[in-house]
Amino acid sequence: MSLCRMNRYAFLLASLAAGAASAQERPNVIFLVADDLGYGDLKCYGAKNVETPNSDRLAAEGLRFSQCHAAAATSTPSRYSLLTGEYAWRKPGTGVLPGNAGMIIGAEQYTVADLFHDAGYATAAIGKWHLGLGRQAGAQDWNGRLDLTPSDIGFDYHYIQAATADRVPCVYLEQDTVANYDPEAPIYVSYSANFPGEPTGVSARASLRLDWSHGHNQSIVNGIGRIGYMKGGGKALWKDENIADSIAAHSRRFIMEHRHEPFFMYLCTNDVHVPRWPHERFRGSTPMGLRGDAISSFDWTVGEVLNALDEAGVADNTLIILTSDNGPVIDDGYADRAFELLNGHEPTGGRRGDKYSNFEGGTSVPMIVRWGARVRPQEGENPTLISLVDLFASMASLLGAELPAGAAPDSRDMLPQILGESRESRPWLCELGQRNTIAVRTERWKYIPPTAHDGRLGWPATGHEGTEIDTGDRREAQLYDLLADPGETVNVASEYPHIVSELHQFTLR
Ligand code: NG6
Ligand code: CA
């Protein structure tokens, strides 16, 4: 008997034991996960220069958390933790993946999608994936059927981008094969060598419609340089300006098709990751250029989901959790003038550090929760400290399901907090930086252990002072008293050695 099937019985037994309470707690659930959207990027979180009416409406109708953290400051480990309930640093090979990586979640692992699936939900993964595909890196047959996909870890349906929009292959995968496959243009992918005769962002730089500032100069797709090499694709290649529309359309369809049964949708937008190339109708919607316009595009997607729920008549019985996979980055390798055009906007809401960083800006993310009348709207921010790794155990609690032994080891049941019934913070949580350093947060303290390197990653190449990526790594231990010093400016490690040693234990692997 498969683990999934066994768990279905465990679920049924647990539901019987829980009695009537769980019978009603079967809302549809949507995790709406933005990419690289910062804590300060939505208007309801204080963003300047951009209107985000749909996200703001969601917040007004529910809860807006101010101390939610992604488990990592980059996508792959953050998403790995969200779907498995396990900190990514427990598993080697979970750093930012190339587009031809094998899938890093094994079929035998129990995911949050398995949890919903076993509870009788229809499940879907739509949008950015970035957790690898296939059993073996580099061995995928992009012209045939992939042999390890979201289908193997609890998702009934998927329509995904393999990795990121800046990585090849630039096609969608739907139900284990390339969507809209073009037999005239077979797809080949390599992360080591170009295909003979194919132009690159170096050889044909003058032809690019969006120049690169760092990396992103290998294959050219739609006039934009990417990471990695690909050949072919033809009609299956995505058009960057239509990605938000494609993801929204498939999300809408999934909602409509499953409106008469409980569903779980893991909806991951491409916005606001690079290359930022929003549809023309969002262009100029902000004074911030492509990055700001990509936030408008993200918010439009939120609106599409809210409208679809209204049209399907299921809005009141749908629990939506809107968040982001990691903190924001201003220049992430394309010359999109994001820095020059900020016009006073602060993507991290003033928190120190960006995406990649162990400082708070690296993992601080918005979290908005709405669930009809079940979650009573709260004015202002909800300061409960919570990690996205906690969503898994919290959803198990929602469903009254018992997890198989060993599943979601790092996830805590924070359901009362997510529903606004408790404001008890998580006692501590881990924040994984780009260089694999594990920082630790409590309500008051932030601890970053000493590492062998300092924090400069050495890009971008914009030449603007203050825009280098700083991972927060230092050779000495760092301790910040966030209540007195939310900007992490004064290292008080030497004044509080007992706090340092107490928190250091959580950084041991
Ligand atoms: C970096 C890329 C960056 C982005 C990131 C992953 C360069 C210079 N930078 O290596 O553009 O793709 O990886 O982002 O290539 S994430 O949000 O998916 O983790
Ligand atoms: Ca990301």
Short mmCIF file of C-alpha atoms and ligand atoms in Angstrom, two decimals:
data_model
loop_
_atom_site.label_atom_id
_atom_site.label_comp_id
_atom_site.label_asym_id
_atom_site.label_seq_id
_atom_site.Cartn_x
_atom_site.Cartn_y
_atom_site.Cartn_z
CA MET A 1 0.00 0.00 0.00
CA SER A 2 1.44 3.39 -0.91
CA LEU A 3 2.18 5.95 1.73
CA CYS A 4 -0.45 8.22 0.22
CA ARG A 5 -3.07 5.55 0.41
CA MET A 6 -2.14 4.59 3.95
CA ASN A 7 -2.47 8.17 4.94
CA ARG A 8 -5.91 8.41 3.47
CA TYR A 9 -7.03 5.82 6.02
CA ALA A 10 -5.18 7.68 8.77
CA PHE A 11 -7.01 10.80 7.68
CA LEU A 12 -10.40 9.09 7.73
CA LEU A 13 -9.76 7.68 11.17
CA ALA A 14 -8.55 11.03 12.44
CA SER A 15 -11.61 12.74 10.99
CA LEU A 16 -13.90 10.26 12.66
CA ALA A 17 -12.08 10.81 15.94
CA ALA A 18 -12.29 14.57 15.60
CA GLY A 19 -16.01 14.30 14.99
CA ALA A 20 -18.14 17.12 13.73
CA ALA A 21 -15.53 19.84 14.13
CA SER A 22 -13.45 18.73 11.16
CA ALA A 23 -16.46 18.02 8.99
CA GLN A 24 -17.01 21.74 8.49
CA GLU A 25 -13.36 22.72 8.22
CA ARG A 26 -12.93 21.84 4.62
CA PRO A 27 -12.48 25.15 2.90
CA ASN A 28 -10.75 25.43 -0.41
CA VAL A 29 -7.19 26.53 0.21
CA ILE A 30 -5.02 28.73 -1.99
CA PHE A 31 -1.37 29.46 -1.33
CA LEU A 32 -0.78 32.46 -3.57
CA VAL A 33 3.00 32.82 -3.63
CA ALA A 34 4.68 35.77 -5.30
CA ASP A 35 8.29 35.62 -6.43
CA ASP A 36 10.74 38.10 -4.88
CA LEU A 37 7.94 40.36 -3.68
CA GLY A 38 9.27 42.30 -0.70
CA TYR A 39 7.72 42.95 2.67
CA GLY A 40 7.21 46.57 1.63
CA ASP A 41 6.07 46.04 -1.98
CA LEU A 42 2.30 46.17 -1.49
CA LYS A 43 0.44 49.35 -0.71
CA CYS A 44 -1.20 47.82 2.35
CA TYR A 45 2.36 47.26 3.62
CA GLY A 46 3.35 50.87 2.97
CA ALA A 47 4.57 50.67 -0.64
CA LYS A 48 5.02 53.97 -2.44
CA ASN A 49 4.38 54.65 -6.13
CA VAL A 50 2.29 51.55 -6.83
CA GLU A 51 -1.41 50.77 -6.45
CA THR A 52 -2.23 47.25 -5.29
CA PRO A 53 -6.01 47.42 -4.78
CA ASN A 54 -6.64 43.68 -4.92
CA SER A 55 -4.03 42.73 -2.35
CA ASP A 56 -5.19 45.64 -0.22
CA ARG A 57 -8.77 44.42 -0.45
CA LEU A 58 -7.69 40.96 0.63
CA ALA A 59 -5.89 42.45 3.63
CA ALA A 60 -8.87 44.62 4.54
CA GLU A 61 -11.07 41.54 4.50
CA GLY A 62 -8.67 39.49 6.60
CA LEU A 63 -5.32 39.62 8.40
CA ARG A 64 -2.04 41.25 7.51
CA PHE A 65 1.00 39.76 9.21
CA SER A 66 4.13 41.81 9.83
CA GLN A 67 6.52 39.13 11.09
CA CYS A 68 6.10 36.32 8.61
CA HIS A 69 9.32 34.79 7.32
CA ALA A 70 10.07 32.59 4.38
CA ALA A 71 12.29 29.71 5.47
CA ALA A 72 15.03 30.88 3.09
CA ALA A 73 16.14 34.00 1.26
CA THR A 74 16.02 32.33 -2.17
CA SER A 75 13.37 30.45 -4.03
CA THR A 76 14.30 26.79 -4.17
CA PRO A 77 14.99 26.22 -0.47
CA SER A 78 12.07 28.44 0.52
CA ARG A 79 9.63 26.51 -1.66
CA TYR A 80 11.12 23.18 -0.63
CA SER A 81 10.41 24.06 3.01
CA LEU A 82 6.92 25.29 2.26
CA LEU A 83 5.90 22.13 0.43
CA THR A 84 7.66 19.58 2.67
CA GLY A 85 7.56 21.26 6.09
CA GLU A 86 11.27 20.51 6.38
CA TYR A 87 14.05 23.09 6.54
CA ALA A 88 15.96 22.86 3.28
CA TRP A 89 19.34 22.87 5.04
CA ARG A 90 18.58 19.36 6.24
CA LYS A 91 18.88 18.15 2.66
CA PRO A 92 21.93 18.74 0.45
CA GLY A 93 21.33 20.05 -3.06
CA THR A 94 18.43 22.34 -2.22
CA GLY A 95 20.07 25.64 -3.22
CA VAL A 96 18.91 27.71 -6.23
CA LEU A 97 18.50 25.11 -9.00
CA PRO A 98 19.27 25.27 -12.72
CA GLY A 99 16.42 24.57 -15.12
CA ASN A 100 17.63 21.05 -15.86
CA ALA A 101 17.93 19.91 -12.23
CA GLY A 102 16.27 16.70 -11.18
CA MET A 103 13.35 17.05 -8.81
CA ILE A 104 14.60 17.52 -5.25
CA ILE A 105 11.41 16.31 -3.58
CA GLY A 106 11.32 12.54 -3.86
CA ALA A 107 8.12 10.65 -4.66
CA GLU A 108 8.40 9.03 -1.23
CA GLN A 109 8.34 12.37 0.59
CA TYR A 110 5.06 13.48 2.08
CA THR A 111 4.13 16.96 0.88
CA VAL A 112 1.42 19.43 1.74
CA ALA A 113 -0.12 18.51 -1.63
CA ASP A 114 -0.26 14.86 -0.52
CA LEU A 115 -1.97 16.05 2.64
CA PHE A 116 -4.75 17.76 0.69
CA HIS A 117 -4.93 15.02 -1.88
CA ASP A 118 -5.37 12.40 0.83
CA ALA A 119 -8.10 14.50 2.39
CA GLY A 120 -10.04 14.26 -0.85
CA TYR A 121 -9.11 17.64 -2.30
CA ALA A 122 -8.43 18.36 -5.96
CA THR A 123 -4.88 19.73 -5.99
CA ALA A 124 -2.94 21.93 -8.42
CA ALA A 125 0.48 23.55 -8.81
CA ILE A 126 0.35 26.50 -11.19
CA GLY A 127 3.15 28.89 -12.14
CA LYS A 128 6.72 28.95 -10.98
CA TRP A 129 8.09 25.60 -9.82
CA HIS A 130 11.90 25.69 -9.36
CA LEU A 131 12.16 22.40 -7.50
CA GLY A 132 13.60 20.40 -10.37
CA LEU A 133 11.91 17.90 -12.67
CA GLY A 134 12.72 14.34 -13.62
CA ARG A 135 14.70 11.70 -11.82
CA GLN A 136 18.08 12.78 -13.05
CA ALA A 137 19.63 16.19 -13.61
CA GLY A 138 20.35 16.93 -17.25
CA ALA A 139 18.69 13.72 -18.45
CA GLN A 140 15.16 15.00 -19.03
CA ASP A 141 13.51 14.28 -22.35
CA TRP A 142 11.79 17.61 -22.93
CA ASN A 143 10.24 16.12 -26.08
CA GLY A 144 8.62 13.28 -24.24
CA ARG A 145 7.23 12.58 -20.80
CA LEU A 146 9.06 13.61 -17.67
CA ASP A 147 9.49 10.83 -15.15
CA LEU A 148 9.29 12.71 -11.83
CA THR A 149 7.01 15.73 -11.59
CA PRO A 150 4.47 17.41 -9.30
CA SER A 151 2.14 14.54 -10.27
CA ASP A 152 4.29 12.27 -8.11
CA ILE A 153 4.08 14.40 -4.98
CA GLY A 154 0.39 14.96 -4.57
CA PHE A 155 -0.60 17.40 -7.31
CA ASP A 156 -3.43 16.16 -9.55
CA TYR A 157 -2.82 18.97 -11.98
CA HIS A 158 0.16 21.12 -12.85
CA TYR A 159 0.90 23.89 -15.28
CA ILE A 160 4.33 25.17 -14.39
CA GLN A 161 7.53 26.85 -15.42
CA ALA A 162 10.39 24.42 -14.80
CA ALA A 163 12.53 26.91 -12.91
CA THR A 164 12.48 30.70 -13.25
CA ALA A 165 11.75 32.96 -16.19
CA ASP A 166 15.45 33.73 -16.45
CA ARG A 167 16.41 30.08 -16.83
CA VAL A 168 15.88 27.75 -19.75
CA PRO A 169 13.80 25.85 -20.78
CA CYS A 170 11.38 28.72 -21.47
CA VAL A 171 8.30 26.53 -21.81
CA TYR A 172 5.43 25.44 -19.57
CA LEU A 173 5.00 21.88 -18.42
CA GLU A 174 1.48 20.56 -18.16
CA GLN A 175 0.73 17.07 -16.89
CA ASP A 176 4.31 15.81 -17.35
CA THR A 177 4.89 17.10 -20.88
CA VAL A 178 5.69 20.42 -22.52
CA ALA A 179 2.48 22.39 -22.99
CA ASN A 180 1.63 23.35 -26.56
CA TYR A 181 4.50 21.17 -27.75
CA ASP A 182 5.76 21.98 -31.21
CA PRO A 183 6.96 18.85 -33.03
CA GLU A 184 8.62 21.07 -35.63
CA ALA A 185 10.94 22.50 -32.98
CA PRO A 186 12.31 19.78 -30.66
CA ILE A 187 13.72 21.11 -27.39
CA TYR A 188 17.30 20.66 -26.24
CA VAL A 189 18.68 22.06 -23.01
CA SER A 190 22.19 22.33 -21.66
CA TYR A 191 23.76 24.13 -18.75
CA SER A 192 27.29 23.48 -19.92
CA ALA A 193 27.61 24.31 -23.61
CA ASN A 194 25.83 26.30 -26.27
CA PHE A 195 24.30 24.61 -29.30
CA PRO A 196 26.33 25.30 -32.45
CA GLY A 197 25.24 28.39 -34.31
CA GLU A 198 22.81 29.65 -31.66
CA PRO A 199 23.24 33.32 -30.68
CA THR A 200 23.90 34.25 -27.05
CA GLY A 201 23.51 37.37 -24.96
CA VAL A 202 27.21 37.95 -25.49
CA SER A 203 27.47 37.28 -29.21
CA ALA A 204 24.24 39.11 -30.09
CA ARG A 205 24.02 41.61 -27.27
CA ALA A 206 22.97 44.44 -29.53
CA SER A 207 19.84 42.50 -30.53
CA LEU A 208 18.50 42.16 -26.96
CA ARG A 209 15.33 44.00 -26.05
CA LEU A 210 16.30 43.85 -22.36
CA ASP A 211 20.01 44.04 -21.67
CA TRP A 212 21.66 42.10 -18.87
CA SER A 213 23.76 43.60 -16.10
CA HIS A 214 25.09 40.39 -14.59
CA GLY A 215 24.96 36.85 -16.00
CA HIS A 216 21.81 36.17 -18.06
CA ASN A 217 23.82 36.20 -21.24
CA GLN A 218 23.55 32.65 -22.52
CA SER A 219 20.66 31.62 -24.80
CA ILE A 220 18.36 34.33 -26.12
CA VAL A 221 14.63 33.65 -25.99
CA ASN A 222 12.17 36.36 -27.05
CA GLY A 223 15.01 38.84 -27.27
CA ILE A 224 16.02 38.31 -23.63
CA GLY A 225 19.21 36.60 -22.50
CA ARG A 226 18.77 33.68 -20.08
CA ILE A 227 20.78 31.44 -17.80
CA GLY A 228 21.54 28.17 -19.62
CA TYR A 229 21.33 27.13 -23.23
CA MET A 230 18.34 25.90 -25.14
CA LYS A 231 17.44 25.18 -28.70
CA GLY A 232 14.02 24.75 -30.23
CA GLY A 233 10.69 25.17 -28.50
CA GLY A 234 8.92 26.95 -31.35
CA LYS A 235 5.27 27.54 -30.53
CA ALA A 236 5.75 26.18 -27.00
CA LEU A 237 8.07 29.01 -25.96
CA TRP A 238 6.45 31.40 -23.55
CA LYS A 239 6.17 35.08 -24.29
CA ASP A 240 7.35 36.93 -21.22
CA GLU A 241 4.65 39.59 -21.46
CA ASN A 242 1.96 36.89 -21.37
CA ILE A 243 3.20 34.80 -18.45
CA ALA A 244 0.93 36.50 -15.88
CA ASP A 245 -2.06 35.99 -18.18
CA SER A 246 -1.28 32.32 -18.74
CA ILE A 247 -0.87 31.63 -15.04
CA ALA A 248 -4.05 33.55 -14.17
CA ALA A 249 -6.07 31.82 -16.90
CA HIS A 250 -5.04 28.36 -15.73
CA SER A 251 -5.75 29.29 -12.11
CA ARG A 252 -9.18 30.59 -13.04
CA ARG A 253 -9.96 27.47 -14.96
CA PHE A 254 -8.91 25.24 -12.08
CA ILE A 255 -11.15 27.19 -9.69
CA MET A 256 -14.12 26.98 -12.05
CA GLU A 257 -13.67 23.29 -12.75
CA HIS A 258 -13.43 22.39 -9.08
CA ARG A 259 -15.93 24.77 -7.57
CA HIS A 260 -18.18 21.90 -6.46
CA GLU A 261 -15.50 20.04 -4.52
CA PRO A 262 -12.76 21.09 -2.11
CA PHE A 263 -9.59 22.18 -3.85
CA PHE A 264 -6.05 23.18 -2.97
CA MET A 265 -4.16 25.44 -5.35
CA TYR A 266 -0.47 26.23 -5.01
CA LEU A 267 -0.40 29.29 -7.26
CA CYS A 268 3.03 30.77 -7.82
CA THR A 269 3.35 33.91 -9.87
CA ASN A 270 6.32 34.72 -12.06
CA ASP A 271 5.99 38.35 -10.94
CA VAL A 272 8.10 40.06 -9.72
CA HIS A 273 11.12 37.91 -10.59
CA VAL A 274 13.53 38.91 -13.35
CA PRO A 275 13.36 39.30 -16.26
CA ARG A 276 10.60 41.75 -15.44
CA TRP A 277 8.67 42.08 -18.66
CA PRO A 278 5.04 42.74 -17.75
CA HIS A 279 2.30 42.99 -20.34
CA GLU A 280 1.96 46.28 -22.14
CA ARG A 281 -1.23 47.12 -20.24
CA PHE A 282 0.81 47.40 -17.02
CA ARG A 283 3.57 49.45 -18.59
CA GLY A 284 3.79 52.91 -17.11
CA SER A 285 1.28 52.06 -14.38
CA THR A 286 3.96 53.14 -11.87
CA PRO A 287 6.83 55.61 -12.02
CA MET A 288 9.13 52.73 -11.11
CA GLY A 289 9.58 51.17 -14.51
CA LEU A 290 9.55 47.43 -15.08
CA ARG A 291 9.85 46.36 -11.44
CA GLY A 292 6.99 48.58 -10.31
CA ASP A 293 4.86 47.57 -13.29
CA ALA A 294 5.51 43.92 -12.45
CA ILE A 295 4.02 44.60 -8.99
CA SER A 296 0.91 45.96 -10.75
CA SER A 297 0.83 42.77 -12.80
CA PHE A 298 1.12 40.66 -9.64
CA ASP A 299 -1.76 42.54 -8.06
CA TRP A 300 -3.84 42.04 -11.19
CA THR A 301 -3.33 38.29 -10.78
CA VAL A 302 -4.59 38.55 -7.20
CA GLY A 303 -7.67 40.30 -8.60
CA GLU A 304 -8.21 37.56 -11.16
CA VAL A 305 -8.20 34.94 -8.42
CA LEU A 306 -10.58 36.95 -6.23
CA ASN A 307 -12.94 37.49 -9.16
CA ALA A 308 -12.85 33.82 -10.10
CA LEU A 309 -13.72 32.85 -6.52
CA ASP A 310 -16.61 35.30 -6.55
CA GLU A 311 -17.85 34.07 -9.90
CA ALA A 312 -17.57 30.46 -8.77
CA GLY A 313 -19.52 31.34 -5.63
CA VAL A 314 -16.82 29.91 -3.36
CA ALA A 315 -15.12 33.03 -2.02
CA ASP A 316 -16.53 32.67 1.49
CA ASN A 317 -15.38 29.11 1.80
CA THR A 318 -11.85 29.64 0.50
CA LEU A 319 -8.87 30.23 2.74
CA ILE A 320 -6.33 32.34 0.86
CA ILE A 321 -2.81 32.83 2.11
CA LEU A 322 -0.94 35.40 0.03
CA THR A 323 2.81 35.55 0.54
CA SER A 324 6.18 35.59 -1.23
CA ASP A 325 9.03 33.09 -1.52
CA ASN A 326 11.77 35.45 -0.35
CA GLY A 327 12.61 39.11 0.07
CA PRO A 328 12.97 41.61 -2.75
CA VAL A 329 15.97 42.39 -4.92
CA ILE A 330 16.36 45.55 -6.90
CA ASP A 331 18.98 44.71 -9.54
CA ASP A 332 18.96 40.95 -10.08
CA GLY A 333 21.02 40.87 -13.24
CA TYR A 334 19.05 42.75 -15.93
CA ALA A 335 19.46 46.40 -16.84
CA ASP A 336 15.84 47.27 -16.04
CA ARG A 337 16.70 50.47 -14.13
CA ALA A 338 14.89 49.23 -11.05
CA PHE A 339 17.29 51.05 -8.77
CA GLU A 340 17.22 54.37 -10.60
CA LEU A 341 13.43 54.42 -10.66
CA LEU A 342 12.61 53.53 -7.06
CA ASN A 343 11.55 57.12 -6.42
CA GLY A 344 11.63 56.63 -2.68
CA HIS A 345 9.97 53.20 -2.63
CA GLU A 346 11.51 50.73 -0.18
CA PRO A 347 10.91 47.13 -1.28
CA THR A 348 11.86 45.69 2.12
CA GLY A 349 9.80 48.27 3.97
CA GLY A 350 13.02 49.60 5.45
CA ARG A 351 14.30 46.28 6.77
CA ARG A 352 17.99 45.61 6.24
CA GLY A 353 19.22 43.37 3.42
CA ASP A 354 17.50 42.01 0.33
CA LYS A 355 16.79 38.61 -1.19
CA TYR A 356 19.82 36.34 -0.54
CA SER A 357 20.45 37.97 2.83
CA ASN A 358 20.42 36.73 6.41
CA PHE A 359 19.38 40.23 7.43
CA GLU A 360 15.64 40.59 7.92
CA GLY A 361 14.89 41.89 4.42
CA GLY A 362 16.01 38.54 2.98
CA THR A 363 13.17 36.49 4.42
CA SER A 364 10.60 39.05 5.59
CA VAL A 365 7.59 38.55 3.39
CA PRO A 366 4.01 39.77 3.33
CA MET A 367 1.41 37.33 4.58
CA ILE A 368 -2.25 38.10 4.09
CA VAL A 369 -4.93 35.65 5.19
CA ARG A 370 -8.61 35.74 4.25
CA TRP A 371 -11.31 33.18 4.82
CA GLY A 372 -14.83 34.60 4.55
CA ALA A 373 -16.54 34.96 7.91
CA ARG A 374 -14.28 32.35 9.49
CA VAL A 375 -11.40 34.81 9.83
CA ARG A 376 -12.51 38.05 11.41
CA PRO A 377 -10.80 41.01 9.78
CA GLN A 378 -8.29 42.77 12.01
CA GLU A 379 -7.26 46.38 11.64
CA GLY A 380 -3.57 47.12 11.36
CA GLU A 381 -0.80 44.61 11.38
CA ASN A 382 -0.70 41.30 13.16
CA PRO A 383 2.79 40.98 14.70
CA THR A 384 2.80 37.22 15.33
CA LEU A 385 6.16 35.67 14.43
CA ILE A 386 5.53 32.82 12.00
CA SER A 387 7.43 30.91 9.32
CA LEU A 388 6.12 29.65 6.00
CA VAL A 389 7.46 26.23 7.02
CA ASP A 390 4.52 26.23 9.45
CA LEU A 391 1.84 26.20 6.79
CA PHE A 392 2.08 22.41 6.40
CA ALA A 393 1.35 21.40 10.02
CA SER A 394 -1.24 24.17 10.25
CA MET A 395 -3.08 22.79 7.23
CA ALA A 396 -2.95 19.28 8.73
CA SER A 397 -4.55 20.76 11.82
CA LEU A 398 -7.18 22.50 9.70
CA LEU A 399 -8.10 19.21 8.07
CA GLY A 400 -7.93 17.25 11.29
CA ALA A 401 -5.43 14.97 9.58
CA GLU A 402 -2.66 13.06 11.25
CA LEU A 403 0.70 13.26 9.52
CA PRO A 404 2.67 10.12 8.76
CA ALA A 405 5.68 9.59 11.02
CA GLY A 406 8.57 11.85 10.02
CA ALA A 407 6.52 14.15 7.77
CA ALA A 408 6.96 17.93 8.02
CA PRO A 409 9.54 17.71 10.82
CA ASP A 410 10.12 21.45 11.15
CA SER A 411 6.55 22.60 10.75
CA ARG A 412 4.56 23.82 13.77
CA ASP A 413 0.83 23.95 14.01
CA MET A 414 0.15 27.69 13.92
CA LEU A 415 -3.47 27.37 12.77
CA PRO A 416 -4.95 29.51 15.57
CA GLN A 417 -2.42 32.22 14.70
CA ILE A 418 -3.12 31.96 10.97
CA LEU A 419 -6.83 32.32 11.65
CA GLY A 420 -6.26 35.29 13.94
CA GLU A 421 -7.42 33.48 17.08
CA SER A 422 -4.06 33.65 18.83
CA ARG A 423 -1.08 35.96 18.67
CA GLU A 424 1.38 33.63 20.30
CA SER A 425 4.59 33.85 18.32
CA ARG A 426 6.69 30.92 17.27
CA PRO A 427 9.40 30.70 19.96
CA TRP A 428 12.15 30.77 17.32
CA LEU A 429 12.58 30.22 13.60
CA CYS A 430 15.39 29.72 11.10
CA GLU A 431 16.21 32.01 8.18
CA LEU A 432 18.49 30.43 5.58
CA GLY A 433 20.68 32.83 3.58
CA GLN A 434 22.13 32.45 0.10
CA ARG A 435 25.43 31.22 1.50
CA ASN A 436 23.66 28.56 3.53
CA THR A 437 24.08 30.37 6.82
CA ILE A 438 21.26 29.67 9.25
CA ALA A 439 20.17 32.78 11.15
CA VAL A 440 17.76 32.53 14.05
CA ARG A 441 14.89 34.82 14.99
CA THR A 442 12.90 35.15 18.15
CA GLU A 443 10.42 37.93 18.85
CA ARG A 444 13.20 40.06 20.25
CA TRP A 445 16.47 38.73 18.90
CA LYS A 446 18.17 38.07 15.62
CA TYR A 447 21.29 35.93 15.63
CA ILE A 448 23.58 35.33 12.66
CA PRO A 449 26.37 32.85 13.40
CA PRO A 450 29.94 33.64 12.39
CA THR A 451 30.95 32.34 8.97
CA ALA A 452 34.15 31.93 6.98
CA HIS A 453 33.33 34.75 4.54
CA ASP A 454 32.01 38.25 4.49
CA GLY A 455 28.72 39.14 2.91
CA ARG A 456 29.44 40.65 -0.48
CA LEU A 457 28.25 38.57 -3.40
CA GLY A 458 29.90 40.91 -5.86
CA TRP A 459 27.00 41.95 -8.03
CA PRO A 460 25.20 43.76 -9.52
CA ALA A 461 27.39 45.68 -11.86
CA THR A 462 25.31 48.83 -11.86
CA GLY A 463 27.99 50.81 -10.12
CA HIS A 464 25.48 52.25 -7.67
CA GLU A 465 26.79 52.47 -4.19
CA GLY A 466 24.65 50.51 -1.77
CA THR A 467 23.16 48.17 -4.32
CA GLU A 468 25.61 45.32 -3.88
CA ILE A 469 24.09 42.16 -2.55
CA ASP A 470 25.06 41.69 1.12
CA THR A 471 24.24 38.22 2.43
CA GLY A 472 24.79 39.37 5.99
CA ASP A 473 27.63 36.90 6.51
CA ARG A 474 30.39 38.13 8.79
CA ARG A 475 33.38 36.50 10.42
CA GLU A 476 32.09 37.42 13.85
CA ALA A 477 28.82 36.45 15.52
CA GLN A 478 26.04 38.99 15.15
CA LEU A 479 23.20 39.61 17.53
CA TYR A 480 20.61 42.33 17.05
CA ASP A 481 17.98 43.47 19.50
CA LEU A 482 15.13 43.97 17.06
CA LEU A 483 12.84 45.64 19.57
CA ALA A 484 15.36 48.42 20.09
CA ASP A 485 17.05 48.20 16.70
CA PRO A 486 14.76 46.82 13.97
CA GLY A 487 17.24 47.93 11.29
CA GLU A 488 19.95 45.56 12.59
CA THR A 489 22.55 48.29 12.90
CA VAL A 490 24.21 47.62 16.27
CA ASN A 491 25.78 44.23 16.91
CA VAL A 492 25.25 43.46 20.60
CA ALA A 493 26.66 39.91 20.57
CA SER A 494 29.40 40.72 23.07
CA GLU A 495 26.89 42.15 25.55
CA TYR A 496 24.64 39.10 25.58
CA PRO A 497 26.85 35.99 25.39
CA HIS A 498 24.17 33.80 26.98
CA ILE A 499 21.64 34.74 24.26
CA VAL A 500 24.27 34.03 21.61
CA SER A 501 24.97 30.57 22.96
CA GLU A 502 21.30 29.82 23.44
CA LEU A 503 20.44 30.76 19.86
CA HIS A 504 23.58 29.22 18.40
CA GLN A 505 22.28 25.72 19.19
CA PHE A 506 19.48 26.18 16.64
CA THR A 507 22.03 26.79 13.89
CA LEU A 508 23.67 23.40 14.37
CA ARG A 509 22.77 20.93 11.68
C1 NG6 B 1 20.68 34.10 -9.38
C2 NG6 B 1 20.36 34.95 -10.58
C3 NG6 B 1 19.13 35.75 -10.28
C4 NG6 B 1 18.00 34.85 -9.86
C5 NG6 B 1 18.43 33.98 -8.70
C6 NG6 B 1 17.40 32.99 -8.26
C7 NG6 B 1 22.29 35.81 -11.84
C8 NG6 B 1 23.32 36.87 -11.90
N1 NG6 B 1 21.46 35.89 -10.83
O1 NG6 B 1 21.77 33.29 -9.66
O2 NG6 B 1 18.76 36.53 -11.38
O3 NG6 B 1 17.58 34.04 -10.92
O4 NG6 B 1 19.59 33.26 -9.04
O5 NG6 B 1 16.27 33.65 -7.83
O6 NG6 B 1 22.25 34.94 -12.67
S1 NG6 B 1 15.18 32.84 -7.07
O7 NG6 B 1 14.22 33.83 -6.62
O8 NG6 B 1 14.60 31.93 -8.00
O9 NG6 B 1 15.84 32.19 -5.95
CA CA B 2 12.28 34.09 -5.42
#
